Each structure stands twice: as C-alpha cells, then as structure tokens.
PDB file of C-alpha atoms in Angstrom:
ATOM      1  CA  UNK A   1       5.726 -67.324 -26.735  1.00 97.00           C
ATOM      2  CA  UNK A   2       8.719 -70.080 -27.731  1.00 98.00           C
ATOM      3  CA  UNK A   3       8.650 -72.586 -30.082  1.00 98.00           C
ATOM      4  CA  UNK A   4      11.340 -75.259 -29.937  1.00 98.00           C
ATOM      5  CA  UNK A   5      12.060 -79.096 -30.724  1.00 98.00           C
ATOM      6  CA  UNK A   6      12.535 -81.502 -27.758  1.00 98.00           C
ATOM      7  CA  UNK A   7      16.266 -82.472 -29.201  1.00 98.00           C
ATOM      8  CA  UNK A   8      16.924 -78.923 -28.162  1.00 98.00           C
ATOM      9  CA  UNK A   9      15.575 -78.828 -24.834  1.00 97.00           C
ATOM     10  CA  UNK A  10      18.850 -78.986 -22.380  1.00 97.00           C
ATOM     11  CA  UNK A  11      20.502 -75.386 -24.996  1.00 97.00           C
ATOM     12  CA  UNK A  12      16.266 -74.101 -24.284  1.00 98.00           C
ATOM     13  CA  UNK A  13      16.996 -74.471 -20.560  1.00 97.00           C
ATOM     14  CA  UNK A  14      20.078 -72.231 -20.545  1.00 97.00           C
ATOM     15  CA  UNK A  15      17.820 -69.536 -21.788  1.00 97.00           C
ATOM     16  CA  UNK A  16      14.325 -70.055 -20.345  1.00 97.00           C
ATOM     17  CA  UNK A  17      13.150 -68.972 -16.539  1.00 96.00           C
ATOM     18  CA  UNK A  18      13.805 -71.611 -14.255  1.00 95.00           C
ATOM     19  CA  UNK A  19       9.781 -72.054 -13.058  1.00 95.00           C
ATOM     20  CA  UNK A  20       9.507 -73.636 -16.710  1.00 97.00           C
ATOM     21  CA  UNK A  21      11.778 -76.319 -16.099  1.00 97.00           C
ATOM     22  CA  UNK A  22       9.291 -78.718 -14.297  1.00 97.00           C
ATOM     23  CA  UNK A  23       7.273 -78.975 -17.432  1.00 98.00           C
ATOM     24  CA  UNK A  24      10.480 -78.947 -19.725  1.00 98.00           C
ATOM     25  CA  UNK A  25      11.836 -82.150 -17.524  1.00 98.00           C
ATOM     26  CA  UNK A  26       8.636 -83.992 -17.714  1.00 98.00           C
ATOM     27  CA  UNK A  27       8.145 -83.694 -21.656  1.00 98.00           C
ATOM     28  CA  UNK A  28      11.765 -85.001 -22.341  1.00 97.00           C
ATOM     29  CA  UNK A  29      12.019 -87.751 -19.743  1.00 97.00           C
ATOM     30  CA  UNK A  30       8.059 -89.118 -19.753  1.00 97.00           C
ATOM     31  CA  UNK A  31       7.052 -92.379 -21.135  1.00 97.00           C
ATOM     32  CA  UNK A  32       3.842 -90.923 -23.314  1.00 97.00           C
ATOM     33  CA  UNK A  33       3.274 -94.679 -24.432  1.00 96.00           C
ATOM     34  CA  UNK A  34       2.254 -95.896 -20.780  1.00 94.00           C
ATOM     35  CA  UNK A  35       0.350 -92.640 -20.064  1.00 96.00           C
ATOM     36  CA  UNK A  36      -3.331 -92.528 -20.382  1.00 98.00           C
ATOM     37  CA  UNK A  37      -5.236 -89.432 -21.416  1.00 98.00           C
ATOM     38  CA  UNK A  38      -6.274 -87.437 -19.043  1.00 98.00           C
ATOM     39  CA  UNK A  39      -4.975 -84.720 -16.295  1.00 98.00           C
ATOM     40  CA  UNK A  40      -2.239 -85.865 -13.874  1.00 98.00           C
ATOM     41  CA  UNK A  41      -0.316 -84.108 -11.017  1.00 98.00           C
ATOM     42  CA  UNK A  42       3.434 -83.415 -11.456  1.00 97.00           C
ATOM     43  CA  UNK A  43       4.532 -81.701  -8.443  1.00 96.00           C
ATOM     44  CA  UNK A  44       4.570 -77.973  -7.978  1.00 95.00           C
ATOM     45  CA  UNK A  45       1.295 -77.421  -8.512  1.00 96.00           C
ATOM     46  CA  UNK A  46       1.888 -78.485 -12.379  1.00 98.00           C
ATOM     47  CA  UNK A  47      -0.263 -81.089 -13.940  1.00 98.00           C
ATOM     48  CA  UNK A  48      -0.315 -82.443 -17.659  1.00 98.00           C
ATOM     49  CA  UNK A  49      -3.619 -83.174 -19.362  1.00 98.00           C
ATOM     50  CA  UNK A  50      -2.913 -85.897 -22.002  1.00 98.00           C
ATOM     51  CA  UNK A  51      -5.388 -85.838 -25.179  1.00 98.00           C
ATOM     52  CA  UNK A  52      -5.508 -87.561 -28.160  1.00 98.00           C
ATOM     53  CA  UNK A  53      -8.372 -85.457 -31.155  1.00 98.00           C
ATOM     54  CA  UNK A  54      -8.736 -84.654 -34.764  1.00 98.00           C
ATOM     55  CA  UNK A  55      -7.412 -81.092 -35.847  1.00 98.00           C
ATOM     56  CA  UNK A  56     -10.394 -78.892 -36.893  1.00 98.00           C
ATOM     57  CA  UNK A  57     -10.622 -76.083 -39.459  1.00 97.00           C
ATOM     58  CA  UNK A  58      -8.865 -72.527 -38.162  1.00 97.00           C
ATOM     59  CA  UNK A  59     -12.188 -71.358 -38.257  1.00 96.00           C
ATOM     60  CA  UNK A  60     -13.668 -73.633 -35.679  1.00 97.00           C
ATOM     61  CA  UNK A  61     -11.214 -72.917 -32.960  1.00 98.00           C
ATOM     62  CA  UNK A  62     -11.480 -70.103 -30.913  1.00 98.00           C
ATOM     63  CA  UNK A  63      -8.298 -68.575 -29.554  1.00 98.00           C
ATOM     64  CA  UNK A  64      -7.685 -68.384 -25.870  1.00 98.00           C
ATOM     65  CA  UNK A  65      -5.408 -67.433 -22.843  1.00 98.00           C
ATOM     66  CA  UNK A  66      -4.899 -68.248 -19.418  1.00 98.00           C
ATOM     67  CA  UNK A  67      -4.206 -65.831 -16.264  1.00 97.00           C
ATOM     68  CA  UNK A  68      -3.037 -68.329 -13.835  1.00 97.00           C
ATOM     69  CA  UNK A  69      -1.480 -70.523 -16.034  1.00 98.00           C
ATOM     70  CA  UNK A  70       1.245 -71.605 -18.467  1.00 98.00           C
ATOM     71  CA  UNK A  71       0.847 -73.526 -21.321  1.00 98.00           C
ATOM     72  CA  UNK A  72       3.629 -75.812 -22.426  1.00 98.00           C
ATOM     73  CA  UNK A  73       2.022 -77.588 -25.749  1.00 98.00           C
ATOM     74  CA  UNK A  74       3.823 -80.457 -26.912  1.00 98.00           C
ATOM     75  CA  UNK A  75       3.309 -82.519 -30.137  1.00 98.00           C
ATOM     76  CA  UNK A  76       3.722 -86.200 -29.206  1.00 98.00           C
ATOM     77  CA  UNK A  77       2.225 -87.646 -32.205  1.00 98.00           C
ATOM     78  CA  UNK A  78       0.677 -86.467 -35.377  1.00 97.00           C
ATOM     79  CA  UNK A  79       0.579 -82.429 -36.773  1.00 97.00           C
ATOM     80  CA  UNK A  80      -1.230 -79.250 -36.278  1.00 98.00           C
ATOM     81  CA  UNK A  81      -1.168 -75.600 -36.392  1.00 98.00           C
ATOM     82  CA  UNK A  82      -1.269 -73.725 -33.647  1.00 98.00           C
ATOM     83  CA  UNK A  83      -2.211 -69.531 -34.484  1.00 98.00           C
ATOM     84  CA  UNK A  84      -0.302 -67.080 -31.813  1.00 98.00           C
ATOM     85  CA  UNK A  85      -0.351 -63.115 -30.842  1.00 98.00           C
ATOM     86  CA  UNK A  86       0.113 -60.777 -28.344  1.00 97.00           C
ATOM     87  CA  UNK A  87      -2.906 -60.772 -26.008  1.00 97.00           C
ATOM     88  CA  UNK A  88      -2.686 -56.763 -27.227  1.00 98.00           C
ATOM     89  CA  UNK A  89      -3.815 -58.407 -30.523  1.00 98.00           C
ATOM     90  CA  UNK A  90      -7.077 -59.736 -28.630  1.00 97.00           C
ATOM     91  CA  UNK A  91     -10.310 -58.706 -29.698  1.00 95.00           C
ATOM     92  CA  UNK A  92     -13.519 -58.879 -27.599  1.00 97.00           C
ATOM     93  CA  UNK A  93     -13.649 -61.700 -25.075  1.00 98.00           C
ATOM     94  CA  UNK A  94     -16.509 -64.140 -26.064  1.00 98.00           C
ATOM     95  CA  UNK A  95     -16.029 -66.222 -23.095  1.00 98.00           C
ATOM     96  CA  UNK A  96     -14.302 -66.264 -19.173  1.00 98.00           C
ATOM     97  CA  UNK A  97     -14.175 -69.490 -17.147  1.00 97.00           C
ATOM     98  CA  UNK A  98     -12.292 -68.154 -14.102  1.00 96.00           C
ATOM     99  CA  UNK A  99     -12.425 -71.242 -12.487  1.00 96.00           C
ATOM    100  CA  UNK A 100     -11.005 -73.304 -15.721  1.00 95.00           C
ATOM    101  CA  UNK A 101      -8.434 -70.563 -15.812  1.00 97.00           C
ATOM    102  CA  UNK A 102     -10.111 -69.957 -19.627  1.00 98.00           C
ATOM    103  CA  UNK A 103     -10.645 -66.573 -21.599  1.00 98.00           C
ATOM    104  CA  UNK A 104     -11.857 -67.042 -25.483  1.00 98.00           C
ATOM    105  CA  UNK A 105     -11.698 -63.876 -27.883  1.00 98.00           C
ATOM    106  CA  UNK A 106     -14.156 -62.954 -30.534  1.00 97.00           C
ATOM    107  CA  UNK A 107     -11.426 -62.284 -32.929  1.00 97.00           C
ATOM    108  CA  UNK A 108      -7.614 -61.621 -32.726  1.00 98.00           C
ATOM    109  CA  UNK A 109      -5.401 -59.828 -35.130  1.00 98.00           C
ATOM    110  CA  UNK A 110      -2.245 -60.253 -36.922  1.00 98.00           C
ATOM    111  CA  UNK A 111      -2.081 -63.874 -35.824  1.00 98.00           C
ATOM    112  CA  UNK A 112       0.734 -66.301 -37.016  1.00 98.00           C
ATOM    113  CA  UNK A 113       0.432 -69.774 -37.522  1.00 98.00           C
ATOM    114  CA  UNK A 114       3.135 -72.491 -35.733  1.00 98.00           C
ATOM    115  CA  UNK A 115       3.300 -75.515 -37.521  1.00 97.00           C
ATOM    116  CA  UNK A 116       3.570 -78.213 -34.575  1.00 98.00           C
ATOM    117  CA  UNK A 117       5.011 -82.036 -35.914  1.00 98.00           C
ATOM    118  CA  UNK A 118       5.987 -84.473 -33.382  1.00 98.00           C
ATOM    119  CA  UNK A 119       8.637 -82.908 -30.687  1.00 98.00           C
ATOM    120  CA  UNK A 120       7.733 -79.581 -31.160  1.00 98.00           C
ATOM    121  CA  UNK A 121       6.484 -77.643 -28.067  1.00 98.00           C
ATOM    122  CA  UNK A 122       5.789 -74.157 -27.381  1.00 98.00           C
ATOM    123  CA  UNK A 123       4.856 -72.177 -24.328  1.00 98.00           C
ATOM    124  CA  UNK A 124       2.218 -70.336 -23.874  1.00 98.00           C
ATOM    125  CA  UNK A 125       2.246 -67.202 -21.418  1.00 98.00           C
ATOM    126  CA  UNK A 126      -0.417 -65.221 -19.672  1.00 98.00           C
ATOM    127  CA  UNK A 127      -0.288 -61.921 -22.371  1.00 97.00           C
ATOM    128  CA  UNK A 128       0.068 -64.525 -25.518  1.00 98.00           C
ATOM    129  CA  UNK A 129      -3.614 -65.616 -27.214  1.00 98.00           C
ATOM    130  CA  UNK A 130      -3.389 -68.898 -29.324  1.00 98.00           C
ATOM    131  CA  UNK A 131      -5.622 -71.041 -30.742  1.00 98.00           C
ATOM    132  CA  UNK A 132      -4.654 -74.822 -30.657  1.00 98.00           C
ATOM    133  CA  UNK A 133      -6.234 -77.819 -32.774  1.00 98.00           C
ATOM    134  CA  UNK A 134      -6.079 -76.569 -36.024  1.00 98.00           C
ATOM    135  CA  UNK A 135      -5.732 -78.897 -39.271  1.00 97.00           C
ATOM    136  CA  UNK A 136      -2.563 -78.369 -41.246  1.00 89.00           C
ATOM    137  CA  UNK A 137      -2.910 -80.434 -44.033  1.00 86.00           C
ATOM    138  CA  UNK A 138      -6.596 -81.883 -43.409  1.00 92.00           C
ATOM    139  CA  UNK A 139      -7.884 -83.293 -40.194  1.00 94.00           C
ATOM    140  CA  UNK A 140      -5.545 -85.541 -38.245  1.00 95.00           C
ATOM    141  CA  UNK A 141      -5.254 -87.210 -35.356  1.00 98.00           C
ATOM    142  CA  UNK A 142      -2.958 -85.568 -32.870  1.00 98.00           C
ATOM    143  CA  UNK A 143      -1.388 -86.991 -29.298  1.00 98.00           C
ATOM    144  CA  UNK A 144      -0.394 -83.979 -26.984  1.00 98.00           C
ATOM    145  CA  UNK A 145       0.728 -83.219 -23.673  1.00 98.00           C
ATOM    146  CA  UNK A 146      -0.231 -79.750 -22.193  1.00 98.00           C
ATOM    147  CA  UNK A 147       1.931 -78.713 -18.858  1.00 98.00           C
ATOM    148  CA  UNK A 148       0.117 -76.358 -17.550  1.00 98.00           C
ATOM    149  CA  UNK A 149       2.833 -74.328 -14.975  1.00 98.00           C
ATOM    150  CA  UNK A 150       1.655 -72.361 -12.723  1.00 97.00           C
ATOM    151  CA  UNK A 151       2.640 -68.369 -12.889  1.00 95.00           C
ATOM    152  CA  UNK A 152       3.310 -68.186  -9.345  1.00 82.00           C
ATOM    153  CA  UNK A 153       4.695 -70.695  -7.787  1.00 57.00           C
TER     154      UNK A 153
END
C-alpha cells in the first residue's frame, strides 16, 4: 500500500515501479470535470472507472482485494476513509468474482484507517485488503477515479 497527495506525484515516481506510472500520469494530467462516470480505456490494458456515491458506515463496507489488478484510488472531490491490511490480516472470504477480479473477506484484522480528502490517492496491491467508501465525518458525497493497472503487463 502508498498513500500520497497528487502535488507530490513527480518525487512518488522516483520511488514507485515504473508499471504504476500509466495510472500516476492519468490522475495528474486528466480533466475530471469533462469526464463522465463510468469505466474508460487508458492504454495498457488500464482503464479508470469514474464514480460519484455517498460514504457509508465502516460497518457496511466489506473489505476486498484484487488478483489481477491494481488499485490506484484517487479522491477527486469530497472525503472518506479508506481501512487497509495485509491480505495476511484477511479473514474468511465471503465472496470471489473471478471474472470482476473481486474477493470480499468476512472480517480482517488489525486494519488502519486512511483518511482520503481531495488529491489524495493510494494504491492498492494484490496482498493488501481495503475497504473503500467509508464515512469520515458523516455521509458525503465523494468523486473518485479508480486506475485499475494491470499486474502483468
């Protein structure tokens, strides 16, 4: 997992692999005001899916992971937290869509909260379980871009 702030992102790049930096280009140079919700293509078998939600309570979200993919989550508008561990930290799956590249846990342990506010983004890898959506301060309405990057590419 790595949490940063889009003012940061050319210092992140000197210290991140290289396969990240398709998703790490599109978040600081896209125009999120003339993008729609919804999933679209950015080259390199990368795509973005675009939504716009209210945060729900911790307790409604189920934390998940992905085997083919990586998650870059960025905050375009509004806040949320995000809760993160090591996929060692999982609990019993609840759920596999193989084709949605989706695995949801029961329960995870010793999971830490990452307060997301407008340019923050973290990224997500195959062995880290988080659970997105969740309210911070009360529900809120939240604009984000998820890269999903593909492990092998």
């Amino acid at each position: 997992m790595f949490l940063s702030q889009l003012r940061n992102v050319d210092k992140d790049k000197m210290i991140l692999a290289k396969s990240l930096y398709i998703g790490l280009d599109f978040i600081s140079q896209a125009d999120f005001s003339g993008l729609p919700d919804g999933k679209h293509d950015i080259g390199e078998g990368a795509y973005v899916s675009i939504s716009t939600y209210a945060t729900q309570p911790v307790e409604e979200r189920r934390p998940e992971s992905h085997h083919k993919y990586i998650d870059l989550q960025f905050i375009i508008e509004g806040e949320e937290w995000i809760g993160y561990t090591d996929i060692a930290q999982a609990g019993e799956v609840a759920e596999e869509n193989t084709v949605k590249d989706l695995v949801f846990y029961k329960s995870v342990d010793n999971e830490t909260m990452l307060k997301m506010l407008p340019g923050s983004f973290a990224v997500f890898y195959p062995w880290d379980v988080h659970r997105p959506n969740c309210m911070a301060n009360g529900s809120a309405r939240v604009r984000k871009a998820v890269v999903k990057i593909p492990v092998s590419r």
